[in-house]
Coordinates of C-alpha atoms in Angstrom, one line a residue:
X1 CA -25.7 -17.4 10.3
X2 CA -23.4 -17.9 7.3
X3 CA -20.9 -15.1 7.0
X4 CA -20.3 -15.8 3.4
X5 CA -23.8 -14.8 2.5
X6 CA -25.2 -12.7 5.3
X7 CA -22.7 -10.0 6.2
X8 CA -23.8 -7.8 3.2
X9 CA -27.1 -7.1 5.0
X10 CA -25.5 -4.6 7.2
X11 CA -24.6 -2.3 4.3
X12 CA -27.2 0.2 3.5
X13 CA -28.1 0.8 -0.2
X14 CA -26.1 -2.1 -1.7
X15 CA -29.1 -3.0 -3.9
X16 CA -29.1 0.3 -5.7
X17 CA -29.4 -0.1 -9.5
X18 CA -26.6 0.8 -11.9
X19 CA -27.7 3.2 -14.6
X20 CA -26.1 4.4 -17.8
X21 CA -26.0 7.9 -19.2
X22 CA -29.5 7.5 -20.8
X23 CA -31.1 6.5 -17.4
X24 CA -31.6 2.9 -18.2
X25 CA -30.6 0.0 -16.0
X26 CA -27.3 -1.7 -16.9
X27 CA -27.9 -4.4 -19.4
X28 CA -30.9 -2.8 -21.0
X29 CA -30.9 -2.7 -24.8
X30 CA -31.7 -4.9 -27.8
X31 CA -31.6 -8.6 -26.9
X32 CA -31.4 -8.1 -23.1
X33 CA -34.1 -8.3 -20.5
X34 CA -34.6 -5.1 -18.5
X35 CA -33.5 -5.3 -14.9
X36 CA -36.1 -4.0 -12.5
X37 CA -35.1 -0.8 -10.7
X38 CA -33.3 -1.6 -7.5
X39 CA -32.2 -5.1 -8.5
X40 CA -29.2 -4.4 -10.8
X41 CA -25.9 -5.5 -9.3
X42 CA -23.9 -2.8 -7.7
X43 CA -20.4 -2.2 -9.2
X44 CA -19.1 -1.7 -5.6
X45 CA -18.8 -4.4 -3.0
X46 CA -21.0 -4.1 0.1
X47 CA -19.2 -2.2 2.9
X48 CA -18.7 -5.2 5.2
X49 CA -17.0 -7.0 2.3
X50 CA -14.8 -4.0 1.7
X51 CA -13.9 -3.8 5.4
X52 CA -12.8 -7.5 5.4
X53 CA -10.8 -6.9 2.2
X54 CA -9.2 -3.8 3.6
X55 CA -8.1 -5.5 6.9
X56 CA -6.8 -8.5 4.9
X57 CA -4.8 -6.0 2.8
X58 CA -3.6 -3.6 5.5
X59 CA -3.4 -6.0 8.5
X60 CA -4.6 -3.5 11.1
X61 CA -6.5 -0.2 10.9
X62 CA -8.4 2.1 13.3
X63 CA -12.1 2.9 12.8
X64 CA -11.3 6.3 11.5
X65 CA -8.7 5.0 9.1
X66 CA -11.1 2.5 7.7
X67 CA -13.7 5.3 7.3
X68 CA -11.1 7.5 5.5
X69 CA -10.1 4.6 3.3
X70 CA -13.6 3.4 2.3
X71 CA -16.2 6.1 3.1
X72 CA -14.3 9.4 3.7
X73 CA -17.5 11.6 3.5
X74 CA -19.7 9.4 5.7
X75 CA -20.4 9.5 9.4
X76 CA -18.3 7.4 11.7
X77 CA -21.3 5.2 12.5
X78 CA -21.4 4.1 8.9
X79 CA -18.2 2.1 9.5
X80 CA -18.6 1.4 13.2
X81 CA -21.9 -0.5 12.8
X82 CA -20.8 -3.1 10.3
X83 CA -17.5 -3.5 12.1
X84 CA -19.3 -4.5 15.2
X85 CA -21.6 -6.8 13.2
X86 CA -18.5 -8.5 11.7
X87 CA -17.1 -8.8 15.3
X88 CA -20.3 -10.5 16.5
X89 CA -19.9 -13.1 13.7
X90 CA -16.3 -13.8 14.7
X91 CA -14.6 -12.4 11.6
X92 CA -12.8 -9.4 13.1
X93 CA -11.6 -8.3 16.5
X94 CA -10.2 -5.2 18.1
X95 CA -7.7 -3.9 20.5
X96 CA -7.9 -0.6 22.5
X97 CA -4.9 1.6 21.6
X98 CA -3.0 3.0 24.6
X99 CA -3.3 6.7 25.4
X100 CA -5.9 7.2 22.7
X101 CA -9.2 7.9 24.5
X102 CA -10.1 4.3 23.9
X103 CA -9.6 4.3 20.1
X104 CA -9.8 0.9 18.6
X105 CA -7.7 -0.9 16.0
X106 CA -9.3 -3.7 14.1
X107 CA -7.8 -6.9 12.6
X108 CA -9.0 -10.2 11.2
X109 CA -9.6 -13.2 13.3
X110 CA -8.4 -16.6 12.0
X111 CA -12.0 -17.2 10.7
X112 CA -11.9 -13.8 9.0
X113 CA -8.6 -14.6 7.4
X114 CA -9.9 -17.9 6.1
X115 CA -12.9 -16.2 4.6
X116 CA -10.8 -13.6 2.8
X117 CA -8.1 -16.0 1.5
X118 CA -9.7 -16.5 -1.9
X119 CA -11.2 -13.1 -2.5
X120 CA -10.6 -12.0 -6.1
X121 CA -9.1 -8.7 -5.0
X122 CA -6.5 -10.5 -2.9
X123 CA -5.7 -13.4 -5.4
X124 CA -2.0 -14.1 -5.5
X125 CA -1.3 -12.0 -2.4
X126 CA 0.6 -13.9 0.2
X127 CA -1.3 -13.9 3.5
X128 CA 0.3 -12.2 6.5
X129 CA -2.8 -11.8 8.7
X130 CA -2.6 -10.5 12.2
X131 CA -5.0 -12.8 14.0
X132 CA -4.3 -12.5 17.7
X133 CA -4.4 -9.6 20.1
X134 CA -0.8 -10.0 21.2
X135 CA 0.5 -10.0 17.7
X136 CA -1.7 -7.0 16.9
X137 CA -0.3 -5.1 19.9
X138 CA 3.3 -5.7 18.7
X139 CA 2.6 -4.7 15.1
X140 CA 0.2 -1.8 15.7
X141 CA 2.5 1.2 15.9
X142 CA 4.3 0.4 12.6
X143 CA 1.3 -0.8 10.8
X144 CA -0.9 2.1 11.7
X145 CA 1.9 4.5 10.6
X146 CA 2.0 2.7 7.3
X147 CA -1.7 3.1 6.9
X148 CA -1.3 6.9 7.7
X149 CA 1.1 7.2 4.8
X150 CA -1.3 5.4 2.5
X151 CA -4.1 7.7 3.5
X152 CA -2.0 10.8 2.8
X153 CA -1.6 9.6 -0.8
X154 CA -5.2 8.4 -1.1
X155 CA -6.6 11.7 0.1
X156 CA -4.4 13.7 -2.2
X157 CA -5.3 11.5 -5.2
X158 CA -9.0 11.9 -4.5
X159 CA -8.6 15.7 -4.4
X160 CA -6.6 15.8 -7.6
X161 CA -8.7 13.3 -9.6
X162 CA -5.9 10.7 -9.6
X163 CA -6.3 7.0 -9.0
X164 CA -5.0 5.4 -5.7
X165 CA -7.3 3.2 -3.7
X166 CA -7.0 1.0 -0.7
X167 CA -6.0 -2.0 -2.9
X168 CA -3.2 0.0 -4.6
X169 CA -1.1 -0.1 -1.4
X170 CA 0.4 -3.6 -0.7
X171 CA 2.2 -3.9 2.6
X172 CA 5.1 -6.2 3.4
X173 CA 6.0 -7.2 -0.1
X174 CA 8.9 -9.6 -0.3
X175 CA 11.5 -9.9 -3.2
X176 CA 14.5 -12.3 -3.4
X177 CA 17.9 -10.6 -3.6
X178 CA 20.2 -13.6 -3.7
X179 CA 22.1 -15.7 -1.1
X180 CA 18.7 -16.9 0.2
X181 CA 17.9 -13.4 1.4
X182 CA 14.8 -11.3 0.8
X183 CA 14.0 -7.6 0.7
X184 CA 10.7 -6.9 2.4
X185 CA 9.4 -3.4 1.4
X186 CA 7.1 -1.9 4.0
X187 CA 4.7 -1.3 1.1
X188 CA 4.5 -1.2 -2.7
X189 CA 2.4 1.7 -4.0
X190 CA 0.6 1.9 -7.3
X191 CA -0.6 5.3 -8.4
X192 CA -2.1 6.7 -11.6
X193 CA -1.7 10.3 -12.5
X194 CA -4.2 12.0 -14.8
X195 CA -2.9 14.5 -17.3
X196 CA -6.0 15.7 -19.3
X197 CA -3.9 18.0 -21.4
X198 CA -1.4 15.4 -22.6
X199 CA -1.8 13.1 -25.5
X200 CA -2.2 9.4 -26.1
X201 CA 1.5 8.6 -25.6
X202 CA 0.6 8.4 -21.9
X203 CA -2.4 6.1 -22.3
X204 CA -4.7 9.0 -23.1
X205 CA -3.3 11.2 -20.4
X206 CA -2.8 8.6 -17.7
X207 CA 0.6 7.9 -16.2
X208 CA 1.1 4.8 -14.0
X209 CA 3.7 5.1 -11.3
X210 CA 5.0 2.6 -8.7
X211 CA 7.0 3.1 -5.6
X212 CA 8.6 1.1 -2.9
X213 CA 7.7 2.6 0.5
X214 CA 9.9 2.5 3.5
X215 CA 8.4 3.8 6.8
X216 CA 10.9 5.0 9.4
X217 CA 9.6 5.7 12.9
X218 CA 13.2 6.4 14.2
X219 CA 13.2 3.1 16.1
X220 CA 16.3 1.8 14.4
X221 CA 19.7 3.4 14.0
X222 CA 20.2 5.9 11.2
X223 CA 23.0 3.7 9.7
X224 CA 20.7 0.7 9.6
X225 CA 18.0 2.7 7.9
X226 CA 20.5 3.9 5.2
X227 CA 21.7 0.3 4.6
X228 CA 18.2 -0.5 3.2
X229 CA 19.3 1.4 0.1
X230 CA 22.0 -1.3 -0.4
X231 CA 19.3 -4.0 -0.4
X232 CA 17.3 -2.1 -3.0
X233 CA 20.5 -1.8 -5.1
X234 CA 20.9 -5.6 -4.8
X235 CA 17.3 -6.1 -5.9
X236 CA 18.0 -3.8 -8.9
X237 CA 20.8 -6.0 -10.2
X238 CA 19.7 -9.4 -8.9
X239 CA 19.3 -12.0 -11.7
X240 CA 16.6 -14.5 -11.5
X241 CA 17.9 -18.1 -11.7
X242 CA 16.8 -20.2 -14.6
X243 CA 14.4 -23.0 -13.7
X244 CA 13.1 -26.2 -15.3
X245 CA 14.3 -26.9 -18.8
X246 CA 16.2 -23.6 -19.0
X247 CA 18.4 -24.5 -16.0
X248 CA 21.2 -26.0 -18.1
X249 CA 21.0 -23.7 -21.1
X250 CA 24.3 -21.9 -21.3
X251 CA 22.8 -18.7 -22.7
X252 CA 19.7 -18.6 -20.5
X253 CA 19.4 -15.0 -19.2
X254 CA 16.0 -14.3 -17.6
X255 CA 17.1 -10.7 -16.7
X256 CA 16.7 -8.9 -13.4
X257 CA 14.4 -10.6 -11.0
X258 CA 12.2 -7.5 -10.4
X259 CA 11.0 -7.8 -14.1
X260 CA 8.8 -10.6 -12.9
X261 CA 6.7 -8.1 -11.0
X262 CA 7.2 -4.6 -12.5
X263 CA 7.6 -3.2 -16.0
X264 CA 9.8 -0.4 -14.6
X265 CA 11.8 -0.5 -11.4
X266 CA 9.7 1.4 -8.8
X267 CA 11.0 4.6 -7.3
X268 CA 12.0 4.4 -3.6
X269 CA 10.3 6.7 -1.1
X270 CA 11.4 6.9 2.6
X271 CA 8.7 8.4 4.9
X272 CA 10.0 9.4 8.3
X273 CA 8.3 10.3 11.6
X274 CA 8.5 9.8 15.3
X275 CA 11.4 12.2 16.2
X276 CA 12.2 15.9 16.3
X277 CA 12.6 17.8 13.0
X278 CA 16.3 18.0 13.6
X279 CA 16.6 14.3 14.1
X280 CA 14.6 13.5 11.0
X281 CA 16.6 15.9 8.9
X282 CA 19.8 14.2 10.1
X283 CA 18.4 10.8 9.1
X284 CA 17.6 12.1 5.6
X285 CA 21.2 13.5 5.4
X286 CA 22.4 10.0 6.2
X287 CA 20.3 8.5 3.4
X288 CA 21.8 11.1 1.0
X289 CA 25.3 10.3 2.2
X290 CA 24.7 6.6 1.5
X291 CA 23.5 7.5 -2.0
X292 CA 26.6 9.5 -2.7
X293 CA 29.2 7.2 -1.1
X294 CA 28.1 3.6 -1.9
X295 CA 28.9 2.7 -5.5
X296 CA 26.0 0.4 -6.0
X297 CA 23.5 2.8 -4.5
X298 CA 25.0 5.6 -6.5
X299 CA 24.5 3.5 -9.6
X300 CA 20.9 2.8 -8.6
X301 CA 20.3 6.5 -8.1
X302 CA 21.3 7.2 -11.7
X303 CA 18.4 5.1 -12.9
X304 CA 15.8 5.1 -10.2
X305 CA 14.2 8.2 -8.4
X306 CA 15.0 8.1 -4.7
X307 CA 13.4 10.5 -2.1
X308 CA 12.6 11.1 1.5
X309 CA 10.0 13.1 3.3
X310 CA 8.4 13.6 6.7
X311 CA 5.0 12.0 7.2
X312 CA 3.6 15.1 9.0
X313 CA 4.5 17.2 5.9
X314 CA 2.7 14.8 3.6
X315 CA -0.4 15.0 5.8
X316 CA -0.3 18.8 6.1
X317 CA 0.6 19.7 2.5
X318 CA -0.1 16.6 0.4
X319 CA 2.5 14.2 -1.2
X320 CA 2.5 16.2 -4.4
X321 CA 3.8 19.3 -2.6
X322 CA 7.5 20.2 -2.7
X323 CA 8.3 18.3 0.5
X324 CA 10.5 15.5 -0.8
X325 CA 14.3 15.6 -0.6
X326 CA 15.9 13.9 -3.5
X327 CA 18.5 11.4 -2.1
X328 CA 20.8 12.1 -5.1
X329 CA 20.8 15.8 -4.2
X330 CA 18.9 18.8 -5.5
X331 CA 16.0 21.1 -4.3
X332 CA 12.9 19.7 -2.6
X333 CA 10.2 18.7 -5.0
X334 CA 7.1 16.5 -5.5
X335 CA 7.5 12.7 -5.3
X336 CA 6.3 12.6 -9.0
X337 CA 9.2 14.9 -10.0
X338 CA 12.1 13.1 -8.2

């Protein structure tokens, strides 16, 4: 059985036709042949294809997380059945999470990673697959927490009519910061706000936001967590080195390296969990102290929004609630208002 062509069979309803506002199949009209009902291509990939793409993007996810990510209003079996079919074909595997009533976390096998390497949605994305049970066990706590954070934003976006899907959250994104070192953000988030009442200056009421995400499970010292802000300050000022014929041009100035990836420097959001409220509050205070006291971080804070929040607050109230503490000081607010 060829997994490139056969795995779509497990998705129900993938042959449904696409219809326009007048009730005609997509492509109908002068000069085009009518597409028989039920044979027009679906604008959405089959669910098994989406599951492979989601695991390639997010590394590891539980059955319930994949359901929330891809079919939030469907029954659990809707996702469970195609996952098991993909496992039978050797494209995904699973581990049983400890102390979880036998909940499973899924990841790509080496064969699954090979099949997703050239997917259009992942083009240009450096592969960091987790393709073995031992590696999955080591990475699971942090990775699943990162997926939890993504789902908090995705759920809120769906409720508000904003745009934030499973491919708008890119984990483990690396950027050079000089001296042969790299900053690896836990995730880069892309999010589009909808403002129906606002004018065309915001792309007809749409505002695109980006954020670097740092997930803190209280597994490192508070001081080490705060020093991540120094790395982000270094990235903000790091100049790309001229290459090729520009290498010896005296006036060559390619500008900050981050401009290769983003039109505007992304805001920086720390999401904390895994400790008592008192401990998490203390860790946020340490981030605020670093922002005040380190000159490079203070300079960054004058140009880039910085904030921190507790993951459980995001899940309970939504990321757009006033649960974010600005690291430069001030009252709690929404992440979009930092």
